[in-house]
Amino acid sequence: MKRIIFALAALLVALDAGAQSLKILSKEVKQGELLVVRVNPGWQLPTACILVEWKKVGNQEYRLNNYGYAFIGVPLDVRQGKYRIRLVECGRRVMQSRDVDEFEVSSDKFPVTRTGGMSGKSSRPRKIIELRAIKNAFSGINQLQPDLTGGLRYLDPLSSRDVIDPYGRIYLGSRKGHYGVDFRTSIGTSVASVNRGVVVLVANDYSKEGNMVIISHGLGIFAVYMHLSRIDVEQGELIERGRIIGLSGDTGAGVREPHLHFNIKIYKDYIDPLKFIDTINRYLD
Ligand SMILES: [Zn+2]
């Protein structure tokens, strides 16, 4: 009996040693989608980060939540092909394990429009002070915030998904992508914070965005709400999931009809906000 127990214990040790330190939960992703990586319990150190080698776009480190998940936004403009991930010590690029895993990015077919979308050309010149404030909101310090959501699922910002302009739409005139999603709303519709987080920017009457709120949810994940008619949160405030941050509107130059422009940004990359919510919620409570 003793011998059997010993043999079993030895087998378990061997199995554990053979286990990969990390696992990619979806081997194939498209541009603008969310890639989820799970780090195995023995490797979930507070200093552990997932490093993705995005080739030309550059390397990016992703922190883990309390359950060992890393949420990686696949950039819209990254090339099709295979990319490698490793487990490293955050900020130091030191390998934590020898394991290297790979995933494949395929390109998505995005709908094309000739109209220029919901926000036409702004007649007002861009103010440097506005660009600086937006840059500050997404700064390195805010990117380093730990998970503020407590592992709770993400909500939708509105009670329905009435999409007028989807993510990734390419405007033929400008050759640029649409990095968020536009929801049709009447002016004065309540807009909810999709999760718990810190308000990192309250922007009043910006030339393009109008009244805008940017919230950091930690782990480099930011949510952006534009064209609001009213803002009911303050910069620096910690807000709970579902808190009404303000009312929808049509503020910002060039806005053709009332709508909510909503972005999700992970570190440097704007990804499809609806796919983000649907995918991440599979791994949250
Ligand atoms: Zn938009």
PDB file of C-alpha atoms and ligand atoms in Angstrom:
ATOM      1  CA  MET A   1       0.000   0.000   0.000  1.00  0.00           C
ATOM      2  CA  LYS A   2       2.767   2.373   1.010  1.00  0.00           C
ATOM      3  CA  ARG A   3       4.527   1.666  -2.245  1.00  0.00           C
ATOM      4  CA  ILE A   4       1.409   2.496  -4.262  1.00  0.00           C
ATOM      5  CA  ILE A   5       0.973   5.821  -2.473  1.00  0.00           C
ATOM      6  CA  PHE A   6       4.619   6.646  -3.092  1.00  0.00           C
ATOM      7  CA  ALA A   7       4.276   5.748  -6.765  1.00  0.00           C
ATOM      8  CA  LEU A   8       1.171   7.928  -7.062  1.00  0.00           C
ATOM      9  CA  ALA A   9       2.922  10.852  -5.391  1.00  0.00           C
ATOM     10  CA  ALA A  10       5.891  10.476  -7.736  1.00  0.00           C
ATOM     11  CA  LEU A  11       3.532  10.405 -10.706  1.00  0.00           C
ATOM     12  CA  LEU A  12       1.802  13.605  -9.558  1.00  0.00           C
ATOM     13  CA  VAL A  13       5.147  15.368  -9.185  1.00  0.00           C
ATOM     14  CA  ALA A  14       6.140  14.214 -12.665  1.00  0.00           C
ATOM     15  CA  LEU A  15       2.811  15.398 -14.113  1.00  0.00           C
ATOM     16  CA  ASP A  16       3.191  18.778 -12.465  1.00  0.00           C
ATOM     17  CA  ALA A  17       6.733  19.179 -13.783  1.00  0.00           C
ATOM     18  CA  GLY A  18       5.497  18.331 -17.256  1.00  0.00           C
ATOM     19  CA  ALA A  19       2.631  20.827 -17.117  1.00  0.00           C
ATOM     20  CA  GLN A  20       3.038  24.003 -19.083  1.00  0.00           C
ATOM     21  CA  SER A  21       3.253  27.148 -16.993  1.00  0.00           C
ATOM     22  CA  LEU A  22       0.788  28.889 -19.296  1.00  0.00           C
ATOM     23  CA  LYS A  23      -2.046  28.042 -21.635  1.00  0.00           C
ATOM     24  CA  ILE A  24      -3.562  30.016 -24.498  1.00  0.00           C
ATOM     25  CA  LEU A  25      -7.321  29.517 -24.319  1.00  0.00           C
ATOM     26  CA  SER A  26      -8.018  30.346 -27.963  1.00  0.00           C
ATOM     27  CA  LYS A  27      -5.300  29.412 -30.424  1.00  0.00           C
ATOM     28  CA  GLU A  28      -6.870  31.323 -33.301  1.00  0.00           C
ATOM     29  CA  VAL A  29      -7.945  34.934 -33.016  1.00  0.00           C
ATOM     30  CA  LYS A  30      -8.776  37.721 -35.404  1.00  0.00           C
ATOM     31  CA  GLN A  31      -7.521  41.286 -35.471  1.00  0.00           C
ATOM     32  CA  GLY A  32      -9.326  43.359 -32.838  1.00  0.00           C
ATOM     33  CA  GLU A  33     -10.315  40.353 -30.720  1.00  0.00           C
ATOM     34  CA  LEU A  34      -9.476  39.379 -27.149  1.00  0.00           C
ATOM     35  CA  LEU A  35      -6.951  36.621 -26.492  1.00  0.00           C
ATOM     36  CA  VAL A  36      -7.095  34.997 -23.058  1.00  0.00           C
ATOM     37  CA  VAL A  37      -4.112  33.262 -21.472  1.00  0.00           C
ATOM     38  CA  ARG A  38      -4.236  31.264 -18.242  1.00  0.00           C
ATOM     39  CA  VAL A  39      -1.154  30.893 -16.089  1.00  0.00           C
ATOM     40  CA  ASN A  40      -1.104  27.677 -14.071  1.00  0.00           C
ATOM     41  CA  PRO A  41      -1.471  28.082 -10.274  1.00  0.00           C
ATOM     42  CA  GLY A  42       2.149  27.243  -9.422  1.00  0.00           C
ATOM     43  CA  TRP A  43       3.300  30.095 -11.657  1.00  0.00           C
ATOM     44  CA  GLN A  44       0.828  32.817 -10.647  1.00  0.00           C
ATOM     45  CA  LEU A  45       3.328  35.071  -8.902  1.00  0.00           C
ATOM     46  CA  PRO A  46       2.432  38.743  -8.300  1.00  0.00           C
ATOM     47  CA  THR A  47       5.343  39.683 -10.556  1.00  0.00           C
ATOM     48  CA  ALA A  48       4.324  37.363 -13.397  1.00  0.00           C
ATOM     49  CA  CYS A  49       3.477  38.909 -16.755  1.00  0.00           C
ATOM     50  CA  ILE A  50       2.685  37.517 -20.174  1.00  0.00           C
ATOM     51  CA  LEU A  51       4.958  38.923 -22.859  1.00  0.00           C
ATOM     52  CA  VAL A  52       3.637  39.026 -26.410  1.00  0.00           C
ATOM     53  CA  GLU A  53       6.047  39.653 -29.250  1.00  0.00           C
ATOM     54  CA  TRP A  54       3.899  41.692 -31.623  1.00  0.00           C
ATOM     55  CA  LYS A  55       6.739  41.926 -34.154  1.00  0.00           C
ATOM     56  CA  LYS A  56       6.596  45.331 -35.866  1.00  0.00           C
ATOM     57  CA  VAL A  57       4.066  46.744 -33.397  1.00  0.00           C
ATOM     58  CA  GLY A  58       6.493  45.978 -30.538  1.00  0.00           C
ATOM     59  CA  ASN A  59       6.442  43.808 -27.425  1.00  0.00           C
ATOM     60  CA  GLN A  60       3.800  44.238 -24.742  1.00  0.00           C
ATOM     61  CA  GLU A  61       3.546  42.856 -21.212  1.00  0.00           C
ATOM     62  CA  TYR A  62       0.169  41.891 -19.736  1.00  0.00           C
ATOM     63  CA  ARG A  63      -0.461  41.542 -15.999  1.00  0.00           C
ATOM     64  CA  LEU A  64      -2.542  38.745 -14.486  1.00  0.00           C
ATOM     65  CA  ASN A  65      -5.776  39.037 -12.549  1.00  0.00           C
ATOM     66  CA  ASN A  66      -6.171  37.257  -9.189  1.00  0.00           C
ATOM     67  CA  TYR A  67      -7.197  34.055 -10.946  1.00  0.00           C
ATOM     68  CA  GLY A  68      -4.157  33.851 -13.217  1.00  0.00           C
ATOM     69  CA  TYR A  69      -5.756  35.174 -16.405  1.00  0.00           C
ATOM     70  CA  ALA A  70      -4.100  37.638 -18.776  1.00  0.00           C
ATOM     71  CA  PHE A  71      -6.337  39.564 -21.192  1.00  0.00           C
ATOM     72  CA  ILE A  72      -4.588  40.433 -24.426  1.00  0.00           C
ATOM     73  CA  GLY A  73      -6.007  42.755 -27.060  1.00  0.00           C
ATOM     74  CA  VAL A  74      -5.027  41.781 -30.588  1.00  0.00           C
ATOM     75  CA  PRO A  75      -4.233  45.072 -32.366  1.00  0.00           C
ATOM     76  CA  LEU A  76      -6.406  45.932 -35.365  1.00  0.00           C
ATOM     77  CA  ASP A  77      -3.371  46.730 -37.489  1.00  0.00           C
ATOM     78  CA  VAL A  78      -1.228  43.728 -36.554  1.00  0.00           C
ATOM     79  CA  ARG A  79      -0.281  41.444 -39.445  1.00  0.00           C
ATOM     80  CA  GLN A  80      -1.762  38.010 -39.985  1.00  0.00           C
ATOM     81  CA  GLY A  81       0.483  35.222 -38.761  1.00  0.00           C
ATOM     82  CA  LYS A  82       1.868  33.451 -35.730  1.00  0.00           C
ATOM     83  CA  TYR A  83       2.877  35.223 -32.526  1.00  0.00           C
ATOM     84  CA  ARG A  84       4.702  33.926 -29.479  1.00  0.00           C
ATOM     85  CA  ILE A  85       4.008  34.411 -25.793  1.00  0.00           C
ATOM     86  CA  ARG A  86       6.208  33.816 -22.766  1.00  0.00           C
ATOM     87  CA  LEU A  87       5.920  34.109 -19.007  1.00  0.00           C
ATOM     88  CA  VAL A  88       8.230  36.856 -17.746  1.00  0.00           C
ATOM     89  CA  GLU A  89       8.880  38.924 -14.658  1.00  0.00           C
ATOM     90  CA  CYS A  90       6.920  42.160 -15.110  1.00  0.00           C
ATOM     91  CA  GLY A  91       9.010  45.118 -16.178  1.00  0.00           C
ATOM     92  CA  ARG A  92      12.204  43.108 -16.408  1.00  0.00           C
ATOM     93  CA  ARG A  93      11.582  40.771 -19.334  1.00  0.00           C
ATOM     94  CA  VAL A  94      13.249  37.959 -17.342  1.00  0.00           C
ATOM     95  CA  MET A  95      11.845  34.573 -18.316  1.00  0.00           C
ATOM     96  CA  GLN A  96       9.905  32.894 -15.482  1.00  0.00           C
ATOM     97  CA  SER A  97       9.616  29.582 -17.288  1.00  0.00           C
ATOM     98  CA  ARG A  98      11.047  28.102 -20.463  1.00  0.00           C
ATOM     99  CA  ASP A  99       7.627  27.570 -21.957  1.00  0.00           C
ATOM    100  CA  VAL A 100       6.832  29.378 -25.166  1.00  0.00           C
ATOM    101  CA  ASP A 101       3.404  29.121 -26.720  1.00  0.00           C
ATOM    102  CA  GLU A 102       2.043  30.343 -30.021  1.00  0.00           C
ATOM    103  CA  PHE A 103      -1.225  31.643 -31.410  1.00  0.00           C
ATOM    104  CA  GLU A 104      -2.333  32.625 -34.875  1.00  0.00           C
ATOM    105  CA  VAL A 105      -3.932  35.913 -35.909  1.00  0.00           C
ATOM    106  CA  SER A 106      -6.145  35.952 -38.967  1.00  0.00           C
ATOM    107  CA  SER A 107      -7.558  39.099 -40.504  1.00  0.00           C
ATOM    108  CA  ASP A 108     -11.230  39.920 -40.204  1.00  0.00           C
ATOM    109  CA  LYS A 109     -13.409  41.163 -43.024  1.00  0.00           C
ATOM    110  CA  PHE A 110     -14.677  44.494 -41.811  1.00  0.00           C
ATOM    111  CA  PRO A 111     -17.641  46.222 -43.415  1.00  0.00           C
ATOM    112  CA  VAL A 112     -16.737  49.226 -45.531  1.00  0.00           C
ATOM    113  CA  THR A 113     -18.520  52.531 -45.807  1.00  0.00           C
ATOM    114  CA  ARG A 114     -18.010  55.600 -47.955  1.00  0.00           C
ATOM    115  CA  THR A 115     -19.862  58.009 -45.739  1.00  0.00           C
ATOM    116  CA  GLY A 116     -17.255  58.682 -43.072  1.00  0.00           C
ATOM    117  CA  GLY A 117     -19.325  57.259 -40.254  1.00  0.00           C
ATOM    118  CA  MET A 118     -21.310  58.916 -37.506  1.00  0.00           C
ATOM    119  CA  SER A 119     -18.772  61.599 -36.802  1.00  0.00           C
ATOM    120  CA  GLY A 120     -18.049  63.724 -39.820  1.00  0.00           C
ATOM    121  CA  LYS A 121     -15.076  65.990 -40.217  1.00  0.00           C
ATOM    122  CA  SER A 122     -14.592  68.289 -37.290  1.00  0.00           C
ATOM    123  CA  SER A 123     -14.473  71.925 -38.240  1.00  0.00           C
ATOM    124  CA  ARG A 124     -12.799  72.801 -34.964  1.00  0.00           C
ATOM    125  CA  PRO A 125      -9.022  72.513 -34.717  1.00  0.00           C
ATOM    126  CA  ARG A 126      -7.622  69.966 -32.275  1.00  0.00           C
ATOM    127  CA  LYS A 127      -6.329  71.485 -29.060  1.00  0.00           C
ATOM    128  CA  ILE A 128      -2.936  70.294 -27.852  1.00  0.00           C
ATOM    129  CA  ILE A 129      -4.170  70.482 -24.263  1.00  0.00           C
ATOM    130  CA  GLU A 130      -6.901  67.940 -25.070  1.00  0.00           C
ATOM    131  CA  LEU A 131      -4.484  65.498 -26.697  1.00  0.00           C
ATOM    132  CA  ARG A 132      -2.181  65.806 -23.702  1.00  0.00           C
ATOM    133  CA  ALA A 133      -4.997  65.071 -21.232  1.00  0.00           C
ATOM    134  CA  ILE A 134      -6.061  61.985 -23.212  1.00  0.00           C
ATOM    135  CA  LYS A 135      -2.459  60.772 -23.357  1.00  0.00           C
ATOM    136  CA  ASN A 136      -2.192  61.259 -19.587  1.00  0.00           C
ATOM    137  CA  ALA A 137      -5.357  59.242 -18.985  1.00  0.00           C
ATOM    138  CA  PHE A 138      -3.790  56.257 -20.772  1.00  0.00           C
ATOM    139  CA  SER A 139      -0.359  56.852 -19.219  1.00  0.00           C
ATOM    140  CA  GLY A 140       1.990  54.196 -17.898  1.00  0.00           C
ATOM    141  CA  ILE A 141       0.962  54.852 -14.288  1.00  0.00           C
ATOM    142  CA  ASN A 142      -2.688  54.184 -15.066  1.00  0.00           C
ATOM    143  CA  GLN A 143      -1.731  51.127 -17.122  1.00  0.00           C
ATOM    144  CA  LEU A 144      -0.020  49.674 -14.042  1.00  0.00           C
ATOM    145  CA  GLN A 145      -3.168  49.660 -11.909  1.00  0.00           C
ATOM    146  CA  PRO A 146      -4.059  46.190 -10.581  1.00  0.00           C
ATOM    147  CA  ASP A 147      -7.365  44.544 -11.459  1.00  0.00           C
ATOM    148  CA  LEU A 148     -10.029  46.886 -10.034  1.00  0.00           C
ATOM    149  CA  THR A 149     -13.025  44.783 -11.085  1.00  0.00           C
ATOM    150  CA  GLY A 150     -12.668  42.125  -8.383  1.00  0.00           C
ATOM    151  CA  GLY A 151     -13.059  39.549 -11.142  1.00  0.00           C
ATOM    152  CA  LEU A 152     -16.666  40.591 -11.836  1.00  0.00           C
ATOM    153  CA  ARG A 153     -18.194  40.259 -15.289  1.00  0.00           C
ATOM    154  CA  TYR A 154     -18.477  43.263 -17.587  1.00  0.00           C
ATOM    155  CA  LEU A 155     -21.848  44.876 -18.301  1.00  0.00           C
ATOM    156  CA  ASP A 156     -23.027  46.624 -21.455  1.00  0.00           C
ATOM    157  CA  PRO A 157     -22.986  50.443 -21.182  1.00  0.00           C
ATOM    158  CA  LEU A 158     -26.597  50.671 -22.446  1.00  0.00           C
ATOM    159  CA  SER A 159     -29.622  48.434 -21.962  1.00  0.00           C
ATOM    160  CA  SER A 160     -29.604  47.458 -25.658  1.00  0.00           C
ATOM    161  CA  ARG A 161     -27.075  46.949 -28.446  1.00  0.00           C
ATOM    162  CA  ASP A 162     -28.513  49.127 -31.198  1.00  0.00           C
ATOM    163  CA  VAL A 163     -25.315  49.385 -33.248  1.00  0.00           C
ATOM    164  CA  ILE A 164     -25.210  52.008 -35.988  1.00  0.00           C
ATOM    165  CA  ASP A 165     -21.501  51.800 -36.698  1.00  0.00           C
ATOM    166  CA  PRO A 166     -19.547  48.688 -35.723  1.00  0.00           C
ATOM    167  CA  TYR A 167     -15.923  48.374 -34.702  1.00  0.00           C
ATOM    168  CA  GLY A 168     -13.288  48.087 -37.396  1.00  0.00           C
ATOM    169  CA  ARG A 169     -15.246  49.790 -40.112  1.00  0.00           C
ATOM    170  CA  ILE A 170     -12.894  51.202 -42.709  1.00  0.00           C
ATOM    171  CA  TYR A 171     -13.744  54.578 -44.133  1.00  0.00           C
ATOM    172  CA  LEU A 172     -12.758  54.615 -47.774  1.00  0.00           C
ATOM    173  CA  GLY A 173     -12.051  58.322 -47.700  1.00  0.00           C
ATOM    174  CA  SER A 174      -9.549  58.276 -44.867  1.00  0.00           C
ATOM    175  CA  ARG A 175      -8.405  54.604 -44.926  1.00  0.00           C
ATOM    176  CA  LYS A 176      -8.738  54.652 -41.154  1.00  0.00           C
ATOM    177  CA  GLY A 177     -10.444  52.211 -38.847  1.00  0.00           C
ATOM    178  CA  HIS A 178     -13.310  52.839 -36.457  1.00  0.00           C
ATOM    179  CA  TYR A 179     -11.761  51.876 -33.132  1.00  0.00           C
ATOM    180  CA  GLY A 180     -14.986  51.768 -31.148  1.00  0.00           C
ATOM    181  CA  VAL A 181     -18.656  50.978 -31.561  1.00  0.00           C
ATOM    182  CA  ASP A 182     -21.474  53.514 -32.034  1.00  0.00           C
ATOM    183  CA  PHE A 183     -24.800  52.804 -30.345  1.00  0.00           C
ATOM    184  CA  ARG A 184     -27.951  54.665 -31.364  1.00  0.00           C
ATOM    185  CA  THR A 185     -29.387  56.475 -28.335  1.00  0.00           C
ATOM    186  CA  SER A 186     -31.753  59.335 -27.790  1.00  0.00           C
ATOM    187  CA  ILE A 187     -30.268  62.274 -25.899  1.00  0.00           C
ATOM    188  CA  GLY A 188     -30.476  61.736 -22.143  1.00  0.00           C
ATOM    189  CA  THR A 189     -30.180  57.937 -22.020  1.00  0.00           C
ATOM    190  CA  SER A 190     -28.385  56.630 -18.912  1.00  0.00           C
ATOM    191  CA  VAL A 191     -24.894  55.299 -19.594  1.00  0.00           C
ATOM    192  CA  ALA A 192     -23.522  52.723 -17.129  1.00  0.00           C
ATOM    193  CA  SER A 193     -19.912  51.998 -16.266  1.00  0.00           C
ATOM    194  CA  VAL A 194     -19.198  48.533 -17.648  1.00  0.00           C
ATOM    195  CA  ASN A 195     -17.269  47.561 -14.526  1.00  0.00           C
ATOM    196  CA  ARG A 196     -15.711  48.811 -11.315  1.00  0.00           C
ATOM    197  CA  GLY A 197     -12.857  51.236 -11.907  1.00  0.00           C
ATOM    198  CA  VAL A 198     -11.242  54.625 -11.472  1.00  0.00           C
ATOM    199  CA  VAL A 199     -12.247  57.673 -13.524  1.00  0.00           C
ATOM    200  CA  VAL A 200      -8.999  58.761 -15.177  1.00  0.00           C
ATOM    201  CA  LEU A 201     -10.456  61.538 -17.336  1.00  0.00           C
ATOM    202  CA  VAL A 202     -13.517  63.755 -17.302  1.00  0.00           C
ATOM    203  CA  ALA A 203     -13.316  65.728 -20.539  1.00  0.00           C
ATOM    204  CA  ASN A 204     -15.649  68.669 -20.930  1.00  0.00           C
ATOM    205  CA  ASP A 205     -16.559  69.821 -24.422  1.00  0.00           C
ATOM    206  CA  TYR A 206     -13.558  68.402 -26.261  1.00  0.00           C
ATOM    207  CA  SER A 207     -13.425  69.355 -29.923  1.00  0.00           C
ATOM    208  CA  LYS A 208     -13.962  65.843 -31.319  1.00  0.00           C
ATOM    209  CA  GLU A 209     -15.173  63.723 -28.388  1.00  0.00           C
ATOM    210  CA  GLY A 210     -17.491  66.282 -26.802  1.00  0.00           C
ATOM    211  CA  ASN A 211     -18.099  65.360 -23.169  1.00  0.00           C
ATOM    212  CA  MET A 212     -16.102  62.196 -22.537  1.00  0.00           C
ATOM    213  CA  VAL A 213     -15.336  59.890 -19.616  1.00  0.00           C
ATOM    214  CA  ILE A 214     -12.396  57.465 -19.512  1.00  0.00           C
ATOM    215  CA  ILE A 215     -12.361  54.767 -16.835  1.00  0.00           C
ATOM    216  CA  SER A 216      -9.477  52.456 -15.927  1.00  0.00           C
ATOM    217  CA  HIS A 217     -10.482  48.959 -14.836  1.00  0.00           C
ATOM    218  CA  GLY A 218      -6.903  47.906 -14.098  1.00  0.00           C
ATOM    219  CA  LEU A 219      -4.656  45.443 -15.967  1.00  0.00           C
ATOM    220  CA  GLY A 220      -4.276  48.091 -18.689  1.00  0.00           C
ATOM    221  CA  ILE A 221      -7.997  47.888 -19.583  1.00  0.00           C
ATOM    222  CA  PHE A 222      -9.756  51.220 -20.250  1.00  0.00           C
ATOM    223  CA  ALA A 223     -13.338  52.067 -21.254  1.00  0.00           C
ATOM    224  CA  VAL A 224     -14.136  55.298 -23.130  1.00  0.00           C
ATOM    225  CA  TYR A 225     -17.559  56.954 -23.439  1.00  0.00           C
ATOM    226  CA  MET A 226     -17.990  59.889 -25.856  1.00  0.00           C
ATOM    227  CA  HIS A 227     -20.517  62.551 -26.919  1.00  0.00           C
ATOM    228  CA  LEU A 228     -22.297  62.629 -23.523  1.00  0.00           C
ATOM    229  CA  SER A 229     -24.824  65.364 -22.747  1.00  0.00           C
ATOM    230  CA  ARG A 230     -24.089  65.188 -19.017  1.00  0.00           C
ATOM    231  CA  ILE A 231     -21.329  63.728 -16.829  1.00  0.00           C
ATOM    232  CA  ASP A 232     -22.132  62.522 -13.301  1.00  0.00           C
ATOM    233  CA  VAL A 233     -18.710  61.314 -12.097  1.00  0.00           C
ATOM    234  CA  GLU A 234     -15.555  63.085 -11.024  1.00  0.00           C
ATOM    235  CA  GLN A 235     -11.991  62.548 -12.094  1.00  0.00           C
ATOM    236  CA  GLY A 236     -10.145  60.288  -9.635  1.00  0.00           C
ATOM    237  CA  GLU A 237     -13.353  58.755  -8.310  1.00  0.00           C
ATOM    238  CA  LEU A 238     -13.553  54.990  -7.730  1.00  0.00           C
ATOM    239  CA  ILE A 239     -16.876  53.875  -9.128  1.00  0.00           C
ATOM    240  CA  GLU A 240     -18.786  50.628  -8.826  1.00  0.00           C
ATOM    241  CA  ARG A 241     -19.877  48.464 -11.731  1.00  0.00           C
ATOM    242  CA  GLY A 242     -23.148  49.690 -13.254  1.00  0.00           C
ATOM    243  CA  ARG A 243     -22.832  53.207 -11.838  1.00  0.00           C
ATOM    244  CA  ILE A 244     -24.516  55.748 -14.127  1.00  0.00           C
ATOM    245  CA  ILE A 245     -21.608  57.886 -15.323  1.00  0.00           C
ATOM    246  CA  GLY A 246     -23.788  60.322 -17.254  1.00  0.00           C
ATOM    247  CA  LEU A 247     -26.307  60.724 -20.047  1.00  0.00           C
ATOM    248  CA  SER A 248     -25.853  60.116 -23.756  1.00  0.00           C
ATOM    249  CA  GLY A 249     -25.877  63.011 -26.183  1.00  0.00           C
ATOM    250  CA  ASP A 250     -24.502  64.487 -29.380  1.00  0.00           C
ATOM    251  CA  THR A 251     -21.652  66.658 -28.101  1.00  0.00           C
ATOM    252  CA  GLY A 252     -18.453  67.026 -30.129  1.00  0.00           C
ATOM    253  CA  ALA A 253     -18.027  68.745 -33.453  1.00  0.00           C
ATOM    254  CA  GLY A 254     -19.180  66.822 -36.490  1.00  0.00           C
ATOM    255  CA  VAL A 255     -21.548  64.463 -34.635  1.00  0.00           C
ATOM    256  CA  ARG A 256     -24.463  63.857 -37.010  1.00  0.00           C
ATOM    257  CA  GLU A 257     -26.991  62.278 -34.685  1.00  0.00           C
ATOM    258  CA  PRO A 258     -27.115  61.393 -30.982  1.00  0.00           C
ATOM    259  CA  HIS A 259     -25.120  58.254 -30.227  1.00  0.00           C
ATOM    260  CA  LEU A 260     -22.747  56.724 -27.714  1.00  0.00           C
ATOM    261  CA  HIS A 261     -19.257  56.051 -29.034  1.00  0.00           C
ATOM    262  CA  PHE A 262     -17.767  53.365 -26.778  1.00  0.00           C
ATOM    263  CA  ASN A 263     -14.178  52.088 -26.796  1.00  0.00           C
ATOM    264  CA  ILE A 264     -12.276  49.374 -25.006  1.00  0.00           C
ATOM    265  CA  LYS A 265      -8.528  49.861 -24.957  1.00  0.00           C
ATOM    266  CA  ILE A 266      -6.043  47.325 -23.578  1.00  0.00           C
ATOM    267  CA  TYR A 267      -2.665  48.994 -23.065  1.00  0.00           C
ATOM    268  CA  LYS A 268      -2.036  50.571 -26.497  1.00  0.00           C
ATOM    269  CA  ASP A 269      -4.690  48.747 -28.463  1.00  0.00           C
ATOM    270  CA  TYR A 270      -8.330  49.521 -29.144  1.00  0.00           C
ATOM    271  CA  ILE A 271     -10.204  46.265 -29.632  1.00  0.00           C
ATOM    272  CA  ASP A 272     -13.778  45.324 -30.526  1.00  0.00           C
ATOM    273  CA  PRO A 273     -15.731  46.370 -27.398  1.00  0.00           C
ATOM    274  CA  LEU A 274     -18.628  43.947 -27.866  1.00  0.00           C
ATOM    275  CA  LYS A 275     -16.395  40.955 -28.579  1.00  0.00           C
ATOM    276  CA  PHE A 276     -14.319  41.996 -25.561  1.00  0.00           C
ATOM    277  CA  ILE A 277     -17.340  41.918 -23.218  1.00  0.00           C
ATOM    278  CA  ASP A 278     -18.645  38.616 -24.587  1.00  0.00           C
ATOM    279  CA  THR A 279     -15.245  36.898 -24.479  1.00  0.00           C
ATOM    280  CA  ILE A 280     -13.931  38.141 -21.127  1.00  0.00           C
ATOM    281  CA  ASN A 281     -17.187  37.275 -19.335  1.00  0.00           C
ATOM    282  CA  ARG A 282     -16.577  33.576 -20.014  1.00  0.00           C
ATOM    283  CA  TYR A 283     -13.663  33.772 -17.590  1.00  0.00           C
ATOM    284  CA  LEU A 284     -15.200  36.011 -14.907  1.00  0.00           C
ATOM    285  CA  ASP A 285     -17.855  35.537 -12.203  1.00  0.00           C
TER     286      ASP A 285
HETATM  287 ZN    ZN B   1     -17.796  56.111 -33.212  1.00  0.00          ZN
END
